[in-house]
């Protein structure tokens, strides 16, 4: 009897130990997963956005040392609309932006970039423009002899060799028997105003926004004036790598939302001084 009782006690102890072990295994498998493992929560992807610091009203350092401007604040608004991403702005020289994108140091560029055939060969652009620049003929303030592109026949027009305006002028000359004498800027020279006012050249093609931002006179007002109808619609877009289609589509969705709710026009007026979201057709129909 004593042996039987002892055997029963041993069996009971084995059952208890086995049961406890089984419960501990279940507790371990049900424990929360460590951070970084695959779980039910959606992972937020960090996106590095390349921009600059020396483009007034667009991307610059304010008097308090903060990065701000139209493109910067727009990126912040888009970030609010895309919870699946976390945007981080990274500043660099303008000349380094495309190379940094190509070498995966950034994921897209926000710096008032325009599409051209050379850039399209290597990079992807989103489809929905976030600002639209309309180029016109620009001449000296006191020049009343040129009122439209037709008046540039036989005249010298100074332009950047790789600009959208240069591409337009070359096409115009092809269709109009080389009517315009195209003069290309060279090197780092930034004497457009001096060349036009000194009558070394007669005109250029640019936008009212560029005149205000880059070519002020001694009185702080634009040193040149634009004349005639808008000639070129230059859509400002974000630049991505060719493998960035999913992100590009998300950016387009966000920009459309900001257009529909009026926030994009509000930002444009605040930072660029006017609503630069109107197309060439809309501007001509005024």
mmCIF file of C-alpha atoms in Angstrom:
data_model
loop_
_atom_site.group_PDB
_atom_site.id
_atom_site.type_symbol
_atom_site.label_atom_id
_atom_site.label_comp_id
_atom_site.label_asym_id
_atom_site.label_seq_id
_atom_site.Cartn_x
_atom_site.Cartn_y
_atom_site.Cartn_z
ATOM 1 C CA UNK A 1 0.000 0.000 0.000
ATOM 2 C CA UNK A 2 2.796 2.328 0.969
ATOM 3 C CA UNK A 3 4.535 1.626 -2.361
ATOM 4 C CA UNK A 4 1.284 2.240 -4.239
ATOM 5 C CA UNK A 5 0.780 5.570 -2.482
ATOM 6 C CA UNK A 6 4.337 6.607 -3.287
ATOM 7 C CA UNK A 7 3.868 5.648 -6.962
ATOM 8 C CA UNK A 8 0.659 7.705 -7.123
ATOM 9 C CA UNK A 9 2.464 10.736 -5.681
ATOM 10 C CA UNK A 10 5.234 10.462 -8.262
ATOM 11 C CA UNK A 11 2.741 10.192 -11.128
ATOM 12 C CA UNK A 12 0.868 13.254 -9.841
ATOM 13 C CA UNK A 13 4.097 15.248 -9.705
ATOM 14 C CA UNK A 14 4.945 14.286 -13.314
ATOM 15 C CA UNK A 15 1.502 15.422 -14.486
ATOM 16 C CA UNK A 16 1.851 18.756 -12.698
ATOM 17 C CA UNK A 17 5.336 19.432 -14.127
ATOM 18 C CA UNK A 18 4.187 18.494 -17.662
ATOM 19 C CA UNK A 19 1.167 20.777 -17.375
ATOM 20 C CA UNK A 20 3.263 23.734 -16.247
ATOM 21 C CA UNK A 21 5.699 23.190 -19.111
ATOM 22 C CA UNK A 22 2.852 23.139 -21.596
ATOM 23 C CA UNK A 23 1.448 26.429 -20.265
ATOM 24 C CA UNK A 24 4.859 28.141 -20.464
ATOM 25 C CA UNK A 25 5.247 27.169 -24.157
ATOM 26 C CA UNK A 26 1.874 28.738 -24.991
ATOM 27 C CA UNK A 27 2.782 31.973 -23.191
ATOM 28 C CA UNK A 28 5.997 32.283 -25.212
ATOM 29 C CA UNK A 29 4.291 31.856 -28.617
ATOM 30 C CA UNK A 30 1.614 34.406 -27.744
ATOM 31 C CA UNK A 31 4.082 37.088 -26.607
ATOM 32 C CA UNK A 32 4.285 40.327 -28.631
ATOM 33 C CA UNK A 33 6.799 40.249 -31.517
ATOM 34 C CA UNK A 34 9.973 42.201 -31.196
ATOM 35 C CA UNK A 35 10.201 45.509 -33.055
ATOM 36 C CA UNK A 36 11.316 45.015 -36.640
ATOM 37 C CA UNK A 37 9.615 41.638 -37.096
ATOM 38 C CA UNK A 38 6.656 41.172 -39.375
ATOM 39 C CA UNK A 39 3.431 41.931 -37.557
ATOM 40 C CA UNK A 40 -0.037 43.222 -38.251
ATOM 41 C CA UNK A 41 0.927 46.901 -37.996
ATOM 42 C CA UNK A 42 1.774 48.513 -41.346
ATOM 43 C CA UNK A 43 5.402 49.566 -41.620
ATOM 44 C CA UNK A 44 6.092 53.257 -42.277
ATOM 45 C CA UNK A 45 8.694 53.782 -45.005
ATOM 46 C CA UNK A 46 11.184 56.632 -44.668
ATOM 47 C CA UNK A 47 11.596 58.756 -47.805
ATOM 48 C CA UNK A 48 14.561 61.110 -48.192
ATOM 49 C CA UNK A 49 13.624 64.262 -50.100
ATOM 50 C CA UNK A 50 16.420 66.263 -51.707
ATOM 51 C CA UNK A 51 16.083 70.053 -51.803
ATOM 52 C CA UNK A 52 18.226 73.188 -51.605
ATOM 53 C CA UNK A 53 18.767 76.233 -49.407
ATOM 54 C CA UNK A 54 19.429 79.084 -51.855
ATOM 55 C CA UNK A 55 16.251 79.439 -53.914
ATOM 56 C CA UNK A 56 14.334 82.429 -52.468
ATOM 57 C CA UNK A 57 10.714 81.662 -51.566
ATOM 58 C CA UNK A 58 11.107 78.063 -52.779
ATOM 59 C CA UNK A 59 13.672 76.370 -50.533
ATOM 60 C CA UNK A 60 15.807 78.582 -48.298
ATOM 61 C CA UNK A 61 16.960 79.189 -44.723
ATOM 62 C CA UNK A 62 14.913 81.922 -43.027
ATOM 63 C CA UNK A 63 16.151 84.478 -40.472
ATOM 64 C CA UNK A 64 15.493 82.004 -37.666
ATOM 65 C CA UNK A 65 17.694 79.365 -39.291
ATOM 66 C CA UNK A 66 14.774 77.202 -40.428
ATOM 67 C CA UNK A 67 14.433 75.508 -43.802
ATOM 68 C CA UNK A 68 11.226 76.719 -45.444
ATOM 69 C CA UNK A 69 9.692 77.922 -48.716
ATOM 70 C CA UNK A 70 7.049 76.739 -51.149
ATOM 71 C CA UNK A 71 8.563 73.364 -52.040
ATOM 72 C CA UNK A 72 9.519 72.639 -48.422
ATOM 73 C CA UNK A 73 6.088 73.428 -46.993
ATOM 74 C CA UNK A 74 4.411 71.514 -49.831
ATOM 75 C CA UNK A 75 6.422 68.393 -48.978
ATOM 76 C CA UNK A 76 5.279 68.752 -45.363
ATOM 77 C CA UNK A 77 1.626 68.944 -46.448
ATOM 78 C CA UNK A 78 2.016 65.882 -48.677
ATOM 79 C CA UNK A 79 3.640 64.012 -45.795
ATOM 80 C CA UNK A 80 0.475 64.578 -43.729
ATOM 81 C CA UNK A 81 -1.621 62.969 -46.472
ATOM 82 C CA UNK A 82 0.567 59.862 -46.836
ATOM 83 C CA UNK A 83 0.739 58.058 -43.457
ATOM 84 C CA UNK A 84 2.517 55.093 -45.055
ATOM 85 C CA UNK A 85 5.578 57.310 -45.594
ATOM 86 C CA UNK A 86 7.766 59.473 -43.399
ATOM 87 C CA UNK A 87 9.451 62.271 -45.352
ATOM 88 C CA UNK A 88 12.855 63.602 -44.309
ATOM 89 C CA UNK A 89 14.200 66.696 -46.076
ATOM 90 C CA UNK A 90 17.891 66.661 -46.955
ATOM 91 C CA UNK A 91 19.555 69.836 -48.252
ATOM 92 C CA UNK A 92 22.384 70.013 -50.758
ATOM 93 C CA UNK A 93 23.736 72.112 -53.630
ATOM 94 C CA UNK A 94 21.444 72.188 -56.641
ATOM 95 C CA UNK A 95 24.132 70.684 -58.878
ATOM 96 C CA UNK A 96 24.303 67.617 -56.596
ATOM 97 C CA UNK A 97 20.598 66.761 -56.593
ATOM 98 C CA UNK A 98 20.341 64.596 -59.706
ATOM 99 C CA UNK A 99 23.536 62.696 -58.919
ATOM 100 C CA UNK A 100 22.334 62.083 -55.348
ATOM 101 C CA UNK A 101 19.065 60.731 -56.722
ATOM 102 C CA UNK A 102 20.871 58.499 -59.197
ATOM 103 C CA UNK A 103 23.125 57.070 -56.450
ATOM 104 C CA UNK A 104 20.231 56.353 -54.048
ATOM 105 C CA UNK A 105 21.190 59.023 -51.512
ATOM 106 C CA UNK A 106 17.746 60.573 -51.848
ATOM 107 C CA UNK A 107 14.392 59.238 -53.072
ATOM 108 C CA UNK A 108 12.983 62.253 -54.892
ATOM 109 C CA UNK A 109 13.797 65.902 -55.598
ATOM 110 C CA UNK A 110 11.688 68.914 -54.609
ATOM 111 C CA UNK A 111 13.371 71.949 -56.191
ATOM 112 C CA UNK A 112 11.126 73.417 -58.902
ATOM 113 C CA UNK A 113 12.405 70.931 -61.496
ATOM 114 C CA UNK A 114 11.064 70.821 -65.039
ATOM 115 C CA UNK A 115 10.958 67.920 -67.447
ATOM 116 C CA UNK A 116 13.184 67.831 -70.514
ATOM 117 C CA UNK A 117 14.184 65.013 -72.916
ATOM 118 C CA UNK A 118 17.636 64.594 -71.381
ATOM 119 C CA UNK A 119 16.288 64.238 -67.854
ATOM 120 C CA UNK A 120 13.493 61.923 -68.970
ATOM 121 C CA UNK A 121 16.012 59.432 -70.321
ATOM 122 C CA UNK A 122 17.419 58.833 -66.845
ATOM 123 C CA UNK A 123 14.686 59.766 -64.380
ATOM 124 C CA UNK A 124 10.985 59.447 -63.639
ATOM 125 C CA UNK A 125 8.727 62.475 -63.175
ATOM 126 C CA UNK A 126 5.376 62.436 -61.421
ATOM 127 C CA UNK A 127 2.444 63.403 -63.648
ATOM 128 C CA UNK A 128 0.604 66.068 -61.634
ATOM 129 C CA UNK A 129 2.415 69.462 -61.714
ATOM 130 C CA UNK A 130 2.528 71.339 -58.428
ATOM 131 C CA UNK A 131 3.287 74.683 -60.046
ATOM 132 C CA UNK A 132 3.187 75.885 -63.628
ATOM 133 C CA UNK A 133 5.494 78.511 -65.109
ATOM 134 C CA UNK A 134 4.515 80.351 -68.289
ATOM 135 C CA UNK A 135 7.431 81.744 -70.289
ATOM 136 C CA UNK A 136 7.124 84.959 -72.286
ATOM 137 C CA UNK A 137 9.469 87.260 -74.212
ATOM 138 C CA UNK A 138 11.373 89.516 -71.796
ATOM 139 C CA UNK A 139 13.010 92.807 -72.794
ATOM 140 C CA UNK A 140 14.448 95.954 -71.221
ATOM 141 C CA UNK A 141 11.887 98.074 -69.370
ATOM 142 C CA UNK A 142 12.207 100.994 -71.801
ATOM 143 C CA UNK A 143 12.031 98.850 -74.960
ATOM 144 C CA UNK A 144 8.674 99.312 -76.685
ATOM 145 C CA UNK A 145 9.762 97.981 -80.081
ATOM 146 C CA UNK A 146 9.244 94.327 -79.127
ATOM 147 C CA UNK A 147 5.711 93.316 -78.231
ATOM 148 C CA UNK A 148 5.650 89.626 -79.173
ATOM 149 C CA UNK A 149 7.807 86.774 -80.456
ATOM 150 C CA UNK A 150 7.079 87.905 -84.032
ATOM 151 C CA UNK A 151 9.058 91.101 -83.302
ATOM 152 C CA UNK A 152 12.184 89.027 -82.550
ATOM 153 C CA UNK A 153 12.870 88.378 -86.233
ATOM 154 C CA UNK A 154 16.538 89.179 -86.837
ATOM 155 C CA UNK A 155 17.053 89.902 -83.127
ATOM 156 C CA UNK A 156 19.468 88.278 -80.668
ATOM 157 C CA UNK A 157 17.837 86.251 -77.912
ATOM 158 C CA UNK A 158 19.990 85.103 -74.978
ATOM 159 C CA UNK A 159 19.056 81.760 -73.452
ATOM 160 C CA UNK A 160 20.506 78.868 -71.440
ATOM 161 C CA UNK A 161 21.602 76.063 -73.791
ATOM 162 C CA UNK A 162 19.824 73.208 -71.966
ATOM 163 C CA UNK A 163 16.692 75.090 -70.913
ATOM 164 C CA UNK A 164 13.138 74.384 -72.050
ATOM 165 C CA UNK A 165 13.130 77.885 -73.546
ATOM 166 C CA UNK A 166 16.118 76.980 -75.745
ATOM 167 C CA UNK A 167 14.324 73.862 -76.963
ATOM 168 C CA UNK A 168 11.262 75.980 -77.819
ATOM 169 C CA UNK A 169 13.324 78.566 -79.736
ATOM 170 C CA UNK A 170 15.069 75.897 -81.791
ATOM 171 C CA UNK A 171 11.687 74.444 -82.749
ATOM 172 C CA UNK A 172 10.411 77.944 -83.550
ATOM 173 C CA UNK A 173 13.385 78.576 -85.832
ATOM 174 C CA UNK A 174 12.831 75.259 -87.607
ATOM 175 C CA UNK A 175 9.289 76.363 -88.455
ATOM 176 C CA UNK A 176 10.171 80.019 -89.205
ATOM 177 C CA UNK A 177 13.305 79.957 -91.397
ATOM 178 C CA UNK A 178 15.737 80.653 -88.534
ATOM 179 C CA UNK A 179 14.068 83.970 -87.816
ATOM 180 C CA UNK A 180 15.747 84.415 -84.426
ATOM 181 C CA UNK A 181 19.462 84.673 -83.691
ATOM 182 C CA UNK A 182 19.800 82.416 -80.629
ATOM 183 C CA UNK A 183 22.695 83.315 -78.336
ATOM 184 C CA UNK A 184 23.540 80.802 -75.627
ATOM 185 C CA UNK A 185 24.806 81.700 -72.177
ATOM 186 C CA UNK A 186 28.184 80.252 -71.232
ATOM 187 C CA UNK A 187 29.812 79.167 -67.982
ATOM 188 C CA UNK A 188 28.670 80.781 -64.748
ATOM 189 C CA UNK A 189 27.989 84.190 -66.304
ATOM 190 C CA UNK A 190 24.840 85.746 -64.858
ATOM 191 C CA UNK A 191 24.794 89.069 -66.703
ATOM 192 C CA UNK A 192 21.495 88.700 -68.547
ATOM 193 C CA UNK A 193 20.201 92.091 -67.447
ATOM 194 C CA UNK A 194 23.470 93.844 -68.314
ATOM 195 C CA UNK A 195 23.541 92.277 -71.780
ATOM 196 C CA UNK A 196 19.964 93.302 -72.562
ATOM 197 C CA UNK A 197 20.262 96.795 -71.104
ATOM 198 C CA UNK A 198 23.603 97.240 -72.898
ATOM 199 C CA UNK A 199 21.963 96.142 -76.183
ATOM 200 C CA UNK A 200 24.434 93.291 -76.741
ATOM 201 C CA UNK A 201 21.329 91.114 -77.021
ATOM 202 C CA UNK A 202 17.710 92.121 -77.467
ATOM 203 C CA UNK A 203 15.639 89.757 -75.378
ATOM 204 C CA UNK A 204 15.265 86.464 -73.553
ATOM 205 C CA UNK A 205 12.459 84.070 -72.702
ATOM 206 C CA UNK A 206 11.573 83.768 -69.034
ATOM 207 C CA UNK A 207 8.754 83.909 -66.505
ATOM 208 C CA UNK A 208 7.447 86.761 -64.384
ATOM 209 C CA UNK A 209 8.358 84.748 -61.311
ATOM 210 C CA UNK A 210 11.979 84.382 -62.466
ATOM 211 C CA UNK A 211 12.204 88.120 -63.144
ATOM 212 C CA UNK A 212 11.085 88.879 -59.592
ATOM 213 C CA UNK A 213 13.319 86.243 -58.020
ATOM 214 C CA UNK A 214 16.536 86.423 -60.032
ATOM 215 C CA UNK A 215 16.725 89.706 -61.933
ATOM 216 C CA UNK A 216 15.882 92.625 -59.626
ATOM 217 C CA UNK A 217 16.966 96.134 -60.532
ATOM 218 C CA UNK A 218 18.518 98.751 -58.239
ATOM 219 C CA UNK A 219 15.044 99.643 -56.936
ATOM 220 C CA UNK A 220 14.333 96.012 -55.986
ATOM 221 C CA UNK A 221 11.755 95.647 -58.766
ATOM 222 C CA UNK A 222 12.282 93.421 -61.830
ATOM 223 C CA UNK A 223 14.921 94.926 -64.147
ATOM 224 C CA UNK A 224 13.153 93.545 -67.242
ATOM 225 C CA UNK A 225 9.546 93.236 -68.376
ATOM 226 C CA UNK A 226 7.637 90.478 -70.151
ATOM 227 C CA UNK A 227 5.607 91.149 -73.288
ATOM 228 C CA UNK A 228 3.133 89.269 -75.455
ATOM 229 C CA UNK A 229 1.269 86.045 -74.829
ATOM 230 C CA UNK A 230 2.647 83.110 -72.828
ATOM 231 C CA UNK A 231 4.638 80.837 -75.147
ATOM 232 C CA UNK A 232 5.647 77.831 -73.068
ATOM 233 C CA UNK A 233 3.992 75.971 -70.245
ATOM 234 C CA UNK A 234 6.661 74.491 -67.998
ATOM 235 C CA UNK A 235 5.236 72.036 -65.509
ATOM 236 C CA UNK A 236 7.113 71.794 -62.232
ATOM 237 C CA UNK A 237 7.310 68.200 -61.045
ATOM 238 C CA UNK A 238 9.046 65.953 -58.552
ATOM 239 C CA UNK A 239 11.956 63.901 -59.920
ATOM 240 C CA UNK A 240 12.338 60.235 -58.932
ATOM 241 C CA UNK A 241 14.353 57.215 -60.001
ATOM 242 C CA UNK A 242 12.856 54.977 -62.661
ATOM 243 C CA UNK A 243 11.919 52.407 -60.000
ATOM 244 C CA UNK A 244 9.844 54.940 -58.038
ATOM 245 C CA UNK A 245 6.491 54.513 -59.794
ATOM 246 C CA UNK A 246 4.555 53.555 -56.650
ATOM 247 C CA UNK A 247 5.809 56.627 -54.774
ATOM 248 C CA UNK A 248 5.171 58.798 -57.843
ATOM 249 C CA UNK A 249 1.536 57.672 -57.975
ATOM 250 C CA UNK A 250 1.095 58.466 -54.277
ATOM 251 C CA UNK A 251 2.572 61.947 -54.782
ATOM 252 C CA UNK A 252 0.121 62.550 -57.641
ATOM 253 C CA UNK A 253 -2.819 61.561 -55.436
ATOM 254 C CA UNK A 254 -1.686 63.947 -52.715
ATOM 255 C CA UNK A 255 -1.164 66.868 -55.128
ATOM 256 C CA UNK A 256 -4.642 66.348 -56.602
ATOM 257 C CA UNK A 257 -6.100 66.468 -53.096
ATOM 258 C CA UNK A 258 -4.244 69.698 -52.309
ATOM 259 C CA UNK A 259 -5.493 71.231 -55.565
ATOM 260 C CA UNK A 260 -9.077 70.231 -54.858
ATOM 261 C CA UNK A 261 -9.097 71.566 -51.302
ATOM 262 C CA UNK A 262 -7.403 74.834 -52.312
ATOM 263 C CA UNK A 263 -4.295 74.279 -50.194
ATOM 264 C CA UNK A 264 -1.910 74.229 -53.186
ATOM 265 C CA UNK A 265 -3.108 77.613 -54.484
ATOM 266 C CA UNK A 266 -2.899 78.987 -50.940
ATOM 267 C CA UNK A 267 0.734 77.887 -50.595
ATOM 268 C CA UNK A 268 1.570 79.307 -54.037
ATOM 269 C CA UNK A 269 0.119 82.724 -53.174
ATOM 270 C CA UNK A 270 1.832 82.724 -49.770
ATOM 271 C CA UNK A 271 5.311 81.865 -51.031
ATOM 272 C CA UNK A 272 5.417 82.691 -54.757
ATOM 273 C CA UNK A 273 3.222 85.789 -54.654
ATOM 274 C CA UNK A 274 0.519 84.477 -56.993
ATOM 275 C CA UNK A 275 -1.422 81.376 -57.917
ATOM 276 C CA UNK A 276 1.011 79.556 -60.197
ATOM 277 C CA UNK A 277 -1.216 76.530 -60.715
ATOM 278 C CA UNK A 278 -2.991 77.790 -63.859
ATOM 279 C CA UNK A 279 -2.304 76.204 -67.235
ATOM 280 C CA UNK A 280 -1.380 77.987 -70.472
ATOM 281 C CA UNK A 281 -4.942 77.641 -71.789
ATOM 282 C CA UNK A 282 -6.408 79.043 -68.556
ATOM 283 C CA UNK A 283 -4.020 82.012 -68.667
ATOM 284 C CA UNK A 284 -4.801 82.793 -72.327
ATOM 285 C CA UNK A 285 -8.549 82.665 -71.657
ATOM 286 C CA UNK A 286 -8.375 85.521 -69.126
#
